[in-house]
Amino acid sequence: MNDAVPTPRAPRKPDLILLRDPAAAPPPLVDGFQRRITYLRLSVTDRCDLRCSYCMPERMTFLPKKDVLTLEELYDLATGFIARGVTKIRITGGEPLVRRDIIDLFTALGRRLGHDLAELTLTTNGTQLAGHAEVLAKAGVRRVNVSLDTLDRARFAALTRRDSLPQVLEGIAAAKAAGLKVKLNAVALKGVNEDELPDLIAWGHAQGHDVTLIEVMPLGDVEEERLDQYLPLDTVRARLAERWTLTESAYKTGGPARYVDIAETGGRLGFITPHTGNFCEGCNRLRVTATGQLYPCLGGGEQVDLRAALRSDDPKTNLAAALGEALRIKPEKHNFRMDTRGAAPALARHMSMTGG
Ligand code: SAM
Ligand code: SF4
């Protein structure tokens, strides 16, 4: 695989500077519900060094490497989206930091910050963050989301099937030391971290990090019953309100989270509630997998193949057509429903494909 990333100013294949025609500025990305797309979540690998039990099975089958976009293709794709008005890119996975040379992509995209890109961010499990935090900051990354569901080492090992909590905590500390703003994301899991959520929130806030709780979503077969994992966040919120003073926050990121301020911890807490509160109205994002499959909605089956367009004889025209199709089929709302017991997952693909 050729993983060399061209510098933004000297692209190797000029025809892959997608959709850029100085004579006619390409139109912004607006879907059928008049939602303007300004945010791309770009998965750079489906591989991971953890095996979170709500995300993937222990024996996960990963994609052949030849199917995965090269770093150069990922850069070209990102460039095409930027040309269409995307101003924020989140690199995700699988675990993005397990991909060799991934820093080259951050560095190349980082050069566009302050020009045609406003924000470059990352979602990571944190295991490799200690070794990458400084160079990410140097590339222009200012904020990272780190997934952390428990502070208990044995529980972490059981939940992720790997004993990596010390590395994750080291990674979070390194990110803070490098000046990165850290947000902690925790999936609320019935009977797993349910009892620990207040401690996790209090710890995160004491470290100066925002915390966001997420309801588990029925994506992919994970060997466990989804219903057994599902903990509605309205229940969690009610319990937290018995302990702390929660005040609706005016803070908004343009994302699905709704925030409260907690008086006693002095921190901010977000709730991502695909089940107990729909958040699709203001959706501003598209997701692309590491193989170049565009999913207009995390909770829908709609799909458009950008890799075929990218590797075709006329990438510019075919990508424009593929993006047009994605905007046309982007649904109004996600289609999540918690499975009935024993049923196949609502969507066959795992979260590690689309990166959340
Ligand atoms: N490996 C990185 C990480 O864990 O942060 C990035 C990819 S991971 C798929 C992105 C986010 O999705 C993580 O916060 C993870 O907890 C969350 N996630 C994974 N599977 C999920 C599911 N079935 N429902 C809800 N969130 C899930
Ligand atoms: Fe890996 Fe992230 Fe999925 Fe956990 S949630 S298995 S860290 S991709």
Coordinates of C-alpha atoms and ligand atoms in Angstrom, one line a residue:
M1 CA 0.0 0.0 0.0
N2 CA 1.3 3.4 -0.9
D3 CA 0.8 5.5 2.2
A4 CA 2.6 8.6 1.1
V5 CA 0.6 11.7 1.7
P6 CA 1.2 14.5 -0.8
T7 CA 1.8 18.0 0.6
P8 CA -1.2 20.1 0.1
R9 CA 0.7 22.5 -2.2
A10 CA 2.2 19.9 -4.4
P11 CA -0.3 17.2 -5.0
R12 CA 0.9 14.2 -7.0
K13 CA -2.2 13.8 -9.0
P14 CA -3.7 17.2 -9.9
D15 CA -6.9 15.5 -11.3
L16 CA -7.6 14.2 -7.8
I17 CA -7.9 17.7 -6.3
L18 CA -11.5 16.8 -6.4
L19 CA -14.3 19.1 -7.6
R20 CA -12.1 22.1 -7.6
D21 CA -12.7 24.3 -10.7
P22 CA -11.7 27.9 -10.2
A23 CA -14.1 28.9 -13.0
A24 CA -17.1 27.5 -11.1
A25 CA -17.0 27.2 -7.3
P26 CA -18.6 23.8 -6.5
P27 CA -21.8 24.1 -4.6
P28 CA -22.0 23.4 -0.9
L29 CA -23.3 20.1 0.4
V30 CA -26.9 20.5 1.2
D31 CA -29.2 17.5 1.7
G32 CA -32.9 17.0 0.8
F33 CA -33.9 18.4 4.2
Q34 CA -31.9 21.6 3.7
R35 CA -29.3 20.6 6.2
R36 CA -25.8 22.0 5.2
I37 CA -23.0 19.4 5.6
T38 CA -19.9 21.0 7.1
Y39 CA -18.5 18.1 9.1
L40 CA -16.8 14.9 7.9
R41 CA -16.0 12.0 10.1
L42 CA -13.4 10.1 8.3
S43 CA -12.4 6.6 9.4
V44 CA -8.9 5.7 8.6
T45 CA -8.9 2.0 9.7
D46 CA -11.4 -0.6 10.9
R47 CA -8.7 -2.2 13.0
C48 CA -8.3 -1.8 16.7
D49 CA -6.1 -2.8 19.6
L50 CA -9.1 -3.2 22.0
R51 CA -12.2 -5.3 21.6
C52 CA -14.9 -3.3 23.5
S53 CA -17.7 -5.8 24.0
Y54 CA -20.4 -3.3 22.9
C55 CA -18.5 -2.5 19.7
M56 CA -17.1 -5.7 18.3
P57 CA -16.7 -9.4 19.0
E58 CA -13.4 -10.9 20.3
R59 CA -12.8 -12.6 17.0
M60 CA -13.4 -9.6 14.8
T61 CA -12.8 -10.1 11.0
F62 CA -11.0 -7.0 9.7
L63 CA -10.9 -5.8 6.1
P64 CA -8.1 -6.8 3.8
K65 CA -5.6 -3.9 3.6
K66 CA -5.9 -3.6 -0.1
D67 CA -9.6 -2.5 0.3
V68 CA -8.6 0.3 2.7
L69 CA -7.9 3.7 1.2
T70 CA -4.3 4.8 1.1
L71 CA -3.3 7.9 3.1
E72 CA -3.0 9.7 -0.2
E73 CA -6.6 8.7 -1.2
L74 CA -7.8 9.8 2.3
Y75 CA -6.2 13.1 1.8
D76 CA -7.6 13.5 -1.6
L77 CA -11.1 12.6 -0.4
A78 CA -10.8 15.1 2.5
T79 CA -9.7 17.7 0.0
G80 CA -12.8 17.0 -2.1
F81 CA -15.0 17.5 0.9
I82 CA -13.2 20.7 1.9
A83 CA -13.8 22.0 -1.6
R84 CA -17.5 21.5 -1.0
G85 CA -17.6 23.4 2.2
V86 CA -16.6 20.9 4.9
T87 CA -14.8 22.9 7.6
K88 CA -14.4 20.3 10.3
I89 CA -12.9 16.8 10.0
R90 CA -12.7 14.2 12.7
I91 CA -10.4 11.3 12.2
T92 CA -11.8 8.1 13.6
G93 CA -11.8 4.3 13.2
G94 CA -11.4 1.5 14.4
E95 CA -8.5 3.0 16.4
P96 CA -6.9 5.7 14.2
L97 CA -3.6 5.7 16.0
V98 CA -2.9 2.1 15.2
R99 CA -2.6 2.9 11.6
R100 CA 1.0 3.2 10.5
D101 CA 2.1 6.7 9.5
I102 CA -1.3 8.2 10.3
I103 CA 0.5 11.3 11.7
D104 CA 1.4 12.1 8.1
L105 CA -2.3 12.6 7.3
F106 CA -2.8 14.8 10.4
T107 CA 0.3 16.8 9.3
A108 CA -0.9 17.2 5.7
L109 CA -4.5 18.2 6.7
G110 CA -3.2 20.3 9.6
R111 CA -1.5 22.6 7.0
R112 CA -5.0 23.6 5.8
L113 CA -6.1 24.8 9.2
G114 CA -6.6 28.5 9.2
H115 CA -7.1 28.4 5.4
D116 CA -10.0 26.3 4.2
L117 CA -10.3 24.0 7.3
A118 CA -11.4 25.3 10.7
E119 CA -10.9 22.2 12.8
L120 CA -9.1 18.9 12.7
T121 CA -9.9 16.5 15.5
L122 CA -9.6 12.9 16.6
T123 CA -11.6 10.2 18.4
T124 CA -9.3 7.6 20.0
N125 CA -9.3 4.9 22.7
G126 CA -6.2 6.6 24.1
T127 CA -4.0 3.5 24.2
Q128 CA -1.4 5.1 21.8
L129 CA -2.1 8.7 22.7
A130 CA 0.9 9.2 25.0
G131 CA 3.3 8.7 22.1
H132 CA 1.3 10.9 19.7
A133 CA -0.1 13.7 21.7
E134 CA 2.7 16.2 21.1
V135 CA 2.9 15.6 17.4
L136 CA -0.9 15.8 17.1
A137 CA -0.8 19.2 18.8
K138 CA 2.1 20.3 16.5
A139 CA 0.0 19.3 13.5
G140 CA -2.7 21.7 14.7
V141 CA -5.1 19.4 16.5
R142 CA -6.6 21.3 19.4
R143 CA -9.2 18.9 20.8
V144 CA -9.4 15.1 21.1
N145 CA -12.2 12.8 22.2
V146 CA -11.0 9.9 24.3
S147 CA -13.3 6.9 25.0
L148 CA -13.2 5.8 28.6
D149 CA -16.0 3.7 30.1
T150 CA -14.5 2.8 33.4
L151 CA -11.6 3.8 35.8
D152 CA -11.5 0.3 37.2
R153 CA -8.6 -1.7 35.8
A154 CA -10.2 -5.1 36.1
R155 CA -13.5 -3.8 34.7
F156 CA -11.7 -2.1 31.8
A157 CA -9.9 -5.4 31.0
A158 CA -13.2 -7.3 31.0
L159 CA -15.0 -4.6 29.0
T160 CA -12.3 -4.1 26.3
R161 CA -10.8 -7.6 26.6
R162 CA -7.4 -5.9 27.0
D163 CA -5.6 -4.8 30.1
S164 CA -4.8 -1.3 28.8
L165 CA -6.2 1.2 31.3
P166 CA -2.8 2.4 32.5
Q167 CA -1.8 3.3 28.9
V168 CA -5.1 5.1 28.3
L169 CA -4.7 7.2 31.5
E170 CA -1.2 7.9 30.5
G171 CA -2.5 9.0 27.1
I172 CA -5.1 11.3 28.6
A173 CA -2.4 12.9 30.8
A174 CA -0.1 13.3 27.8
A175 CA -2.8 15.0 25.8
K176 CA -3.5 17.4 28.6
A177 CA 0.2 18.1 29.0
A178 CA 0.5 18.8 25.2
G179 CA -2.3 21.4 25.5
L180 CA -5.0 19.4 23.9
K181 CA -8.5 19.9 25.1
V182 CA -9.8 16.4 26.1
K183 CA -13.4 15.2 26.1
L184 CA -14.1 11.9 27.6
N185 CA -16.8 9.7 26.0
A186 CA -18.4 6.9 28.0
V187 CA -21.0 4.5 26.8
A188 CA -23.5 3.9 29.6
L189 CA -23.8 0.1 30.0
K190 CA -26.4 -1.5 32.2
G191 CA -24.9 -3.4 35.0
V192 CA -21.3 -2.8 33.8
N193 CA -20.4 0.9 34.5
E194 CA -23.8 2.0 35.7
D195 CA -22.7 2.2 39.3
E196 CA -19.5 4.0 38.4
L197 CA -20.8 6.8 36.2
P198 CA -20.8 9.5 38.9
D199 CA -17.2 8.7 39.9
L200 CA -16.1 8.7 36.2
I201 CA -17.8 12.1 35.7
A202 CA -16.4 13.6 38.9
W203 CA -12.9 12.3 38.0
G204 CA -13.1 13.7 34.4
H205 CA -14.3 17.1 35.7
A206 CA -11.6 17.2 38.3
Q207 CA -9.0 16.7 35.6
G208 CA -10.6 19.6 33.6
H209 CA -12.2 17.4 30.9
D210 CA -15.8 17.6 29.6
V211 CA -17.5 14.2 29.8
T212 CA -20.2 12.9 27.5
L213 CA -22.4 9.8 28.1
I214 CA -23.7 7.8 25.1
E215 CA -26.5 5.3 24.8
V216 CA -25.5 2.0 23.2
M217 CA -26.5 1.6 19.6
P218 CA -27.5 -1.7 17.9
L219 CA -24.7 -1.8 15.4
G220 CA -23.2 -5.1 14.4
D221 CA -23.2 -8.5 16.1
V222 CA -21.2 -8.4 19.3
E223 CA -22.0 -11.7 20.9
E224 CA -24.0 -10.1 23.7
E225 CA -27.6 -9.1 23.9
R226 CA -28.0 -5.4 23.1
L227 CA -31.0 -5.2 25.4
D228 CA -28.8 -6.4 28.2
Q229 CA -26.3 -3.6 27.6
Y230 CA -28.8 -0.8 27.1
L231 CA -29.1 1.8 29.8
P232 CA -31.4 4.7 28.9
L233 CA -29.8 8.0 29.7
D234 CA -32.9 9.6 31.0
T235 CA -32.6 7.1 33.9
V236 CA -29.0 8.0 34.4
R237 CA -29.7 11.7 34.3
A238 CA -32.5 11.4 36.9
R239 CA -30.1 9.5 39.2
L240 CA -27.4 12.2 38.8
A241 CA -30.0 14.9 39.5
E242 CA -30.6 13.3 42.9
R243 CA -26.9 13.7 43.7
W244 CA -25.9 16.9 41.9
T245 CA -27.4 20.2 40.7
L246 CA -27.7 19.9 36.9
T247 CA -28.5 23.0 34.9
E248 CA -29.2 23.0 31.2
S249 CA -26.2 24.5 29.4
A250 CA -26.3 26.9 26.5
Y251 CA -23.2 25.2 25.2
K252 CA -23.6 23.6 21.8
T253 CA -21.1 22.0 19.5
G254 CA -23.4 21.5 16.5
G255 CA -23.3 17.8 17.4
P256 CA -25.9 15.5 18.9
A257 CA -25.0 16.0 22.5
R258 CA -27.1 18.0 24.8
Y259 CA -25.2 19.5 27.8
V260 CA -25.8 20.3 31.4
D261 CA -23.5 22.1 33.9
I262 CA -22.9 20.3 37.2
A263 CA -22.6 22.9 40.0
E264 CA -20.8 20.5 42.4
T265 CA -18.1 19.4 40.0
G266 CA -17.8 22.6 38.1
G267 CA -17.8 20.6 34.8
R268 CA -20.0 20.0 31.8
L269 CA -21.8 16.8 31.0
G270 CA -23.1 15.8 27.6
F271 CA -25.8 13.2 26.8
I272 CA -26.0 11.5 23.4
T273 CA -29.4 9.9 23.3
P274 CA -30.3 8.1 20.0
H275 CA -33.1 6.3 21.8
T276 CA -34.5 8.6 24.4
G277 CA -34.2 11.8 22.4
N278 CA -33.8 12.2 18.7
F279 CA -31.1 14.7 17.5
C280 CA -31.3 14.4 13.7
E281 CA -32.9 17.7 12.9
G282 CA -29.7 19.7 12.9
C283 CA -27.5 16.9 11.5
N284 CA -24.5 18.5 9.7
R285 CA -22.3 15.5 9.0
L286 CA -21.3 12.7 6.7
R287 CA -19.3 9.6 7.5
V288 CA -16.8 7.8 5.3
T289 CA -15.3 4.4 6.2
A290 CA -11.7 3.5 5.7
T291 CA -12.7 1.8 2.4
G292 CA -14.4 4.9 1.1
Q293 CA -18.0 3.9 1.8
L294 CA -20.0 6.9 2.6
Y295 CA -22.8 6.5 5.1
P296 CA -25.1 9.5 5.0
C297 CA -26.6 8.3 8.4
L298 CA -25.0 6.4 11.2
G299 CA -28.3 4.7 11.9
G300 CA -29.4 3.9 8.4
G301 CA -28.5 1.4 5.7
E302 CA -27.9 4.0 2.9
Q303 CA -24.5 3.8 1.4
V304 CA -22.5 5.3 -1.5
D305 CA -19.2 4.0 -2.8
L306 CA -16.7 6.8 -3.0
R307 CA -13.7 4.5 -3.5
A308 CA -15.1 3.3 -6.8
A309 CA -15.5 6.9 -7.9
L310 CA -12.0 7.9 -6.5
R311 CA -10.3 5.0 -8.4
S312 CA -12.3 5.5 -11.6
D313 CA -11.0 7.1 -14.8
D314 CA -12.9 10.3 -14.1
P315 CA -12.7 10.8 -10.3
K316 CA -13.8 14.4 -10.4
T317 CA -17.1 13.8 -12.2
N318 CA -17.8 10.5 -10.5
L319 CA -17.2 11.9 -7.0
A320 CA -19.4 14.8 -7.7
A321 CA -22.1 12.4 -8.7
A322 CA -21.5 10.1 -5.7
L323 CA -21.8 13.1 -3.3
G324 CA -24.9 14.2 -5.0
E325 CA -26.4 10.8 -4.5
A326 CA -25.4 10.8 -0.8
L327 CA -27.1 14.1 -0.3
R328 CA -30.2 12.8 -2.1
I329 CA -30.5 9.7 0.0
K330 CA -29.5 11.1 3.4
P331 CA -32.5 10.2 5.6
E332 CA -34.4 12.7 7.7
K333 CA -33.8 10.6 10.9
H334 CA -31.9 7.6 12.0
N335 CA -33.6 4.3 12.2
F336 CA -32.3 2.9 15.5
R337 CA -34.5 0.7 17.5
M338 CA -33.3 -1.5 20.2
D339 CA -33.5 -5.1 19.0
T340 CA -35.9 -7.5 20.4
R341 CA -34.2 -10.2 22.3
G342 CA -32.4 -12.7 20.1
A343 CA -32.9 -10.7 16.9
A344 CA -30.2 -9.8 14.4
P345 CA -28.6 -6.4 14.9
A346 CA -30.6 -3.5 13.5
L347 CA -27.6 -2.7 11.3
A348 CA -25.0 -5.4 10.4
R349 CA -22.0 -3.1 10.3
H350 CA -20.1 -2.4 13.5
M351 CA -19.4 1.0 14.9
S352 CA -15.7 0.4 14.3
M353 CA -16.4 0.7 10.5
T354 CA -18.0 4.1 10.7
G355 CA -16.2 5.4 13.8
G356 CA -19.3 6.6 15.7
Ligands
SAM1 N1 -11.5 3.5 18.7 C1 -11.8 4.8 18.9 C2 -12.5 5.0 20.2 O1 -13.0 4.0 20.8 O2 -12.7 6.2 20.6 C3 -12.7 5.4 17.8 C4 -13.7 4.6 17.2 S1 -15.0 4.1 18.3 C5 -16.0 3.1 17.2 C6 -15.9 5.6 18.5 C7 -16.9 5.7 19.6 O3 -18.0 4.8 19.4 C8 -16.3 5.3 21.0 O4 -16.6 6.4 21.9 C9 -17.1 4.1 21.3 O5 -17.3 4.0 22.7 C10 -18.4 4.3 20.6 N2 -19.1 3.0 20.3 C11 -18.7 1.9 19.8 N3 -19.6 1.0 19.6 C12 -20.8 1.6 20.0 C13 -22.1 1.2 20.1 N4 -22.5 0.0 19.7 N5 -23.0 2.1 20.6 C14 -22.6 3.3 21.1 N6 -21.4 3.7 21.0 C15 -20.4 2.9 20.5
SF4_2 FE1 -11.9 -0.3 19.4 FE2 -13.1 2.1 19.7 FE3 -14.5 -0.2 19.1 FE4 -13.4 0.0 21.5 S1 -15.0 1.3 20.7 S2 -13.3 -1.8 20.1 S3 -11.6 1.1 21.1 S4 -13.0 0.9 17.8

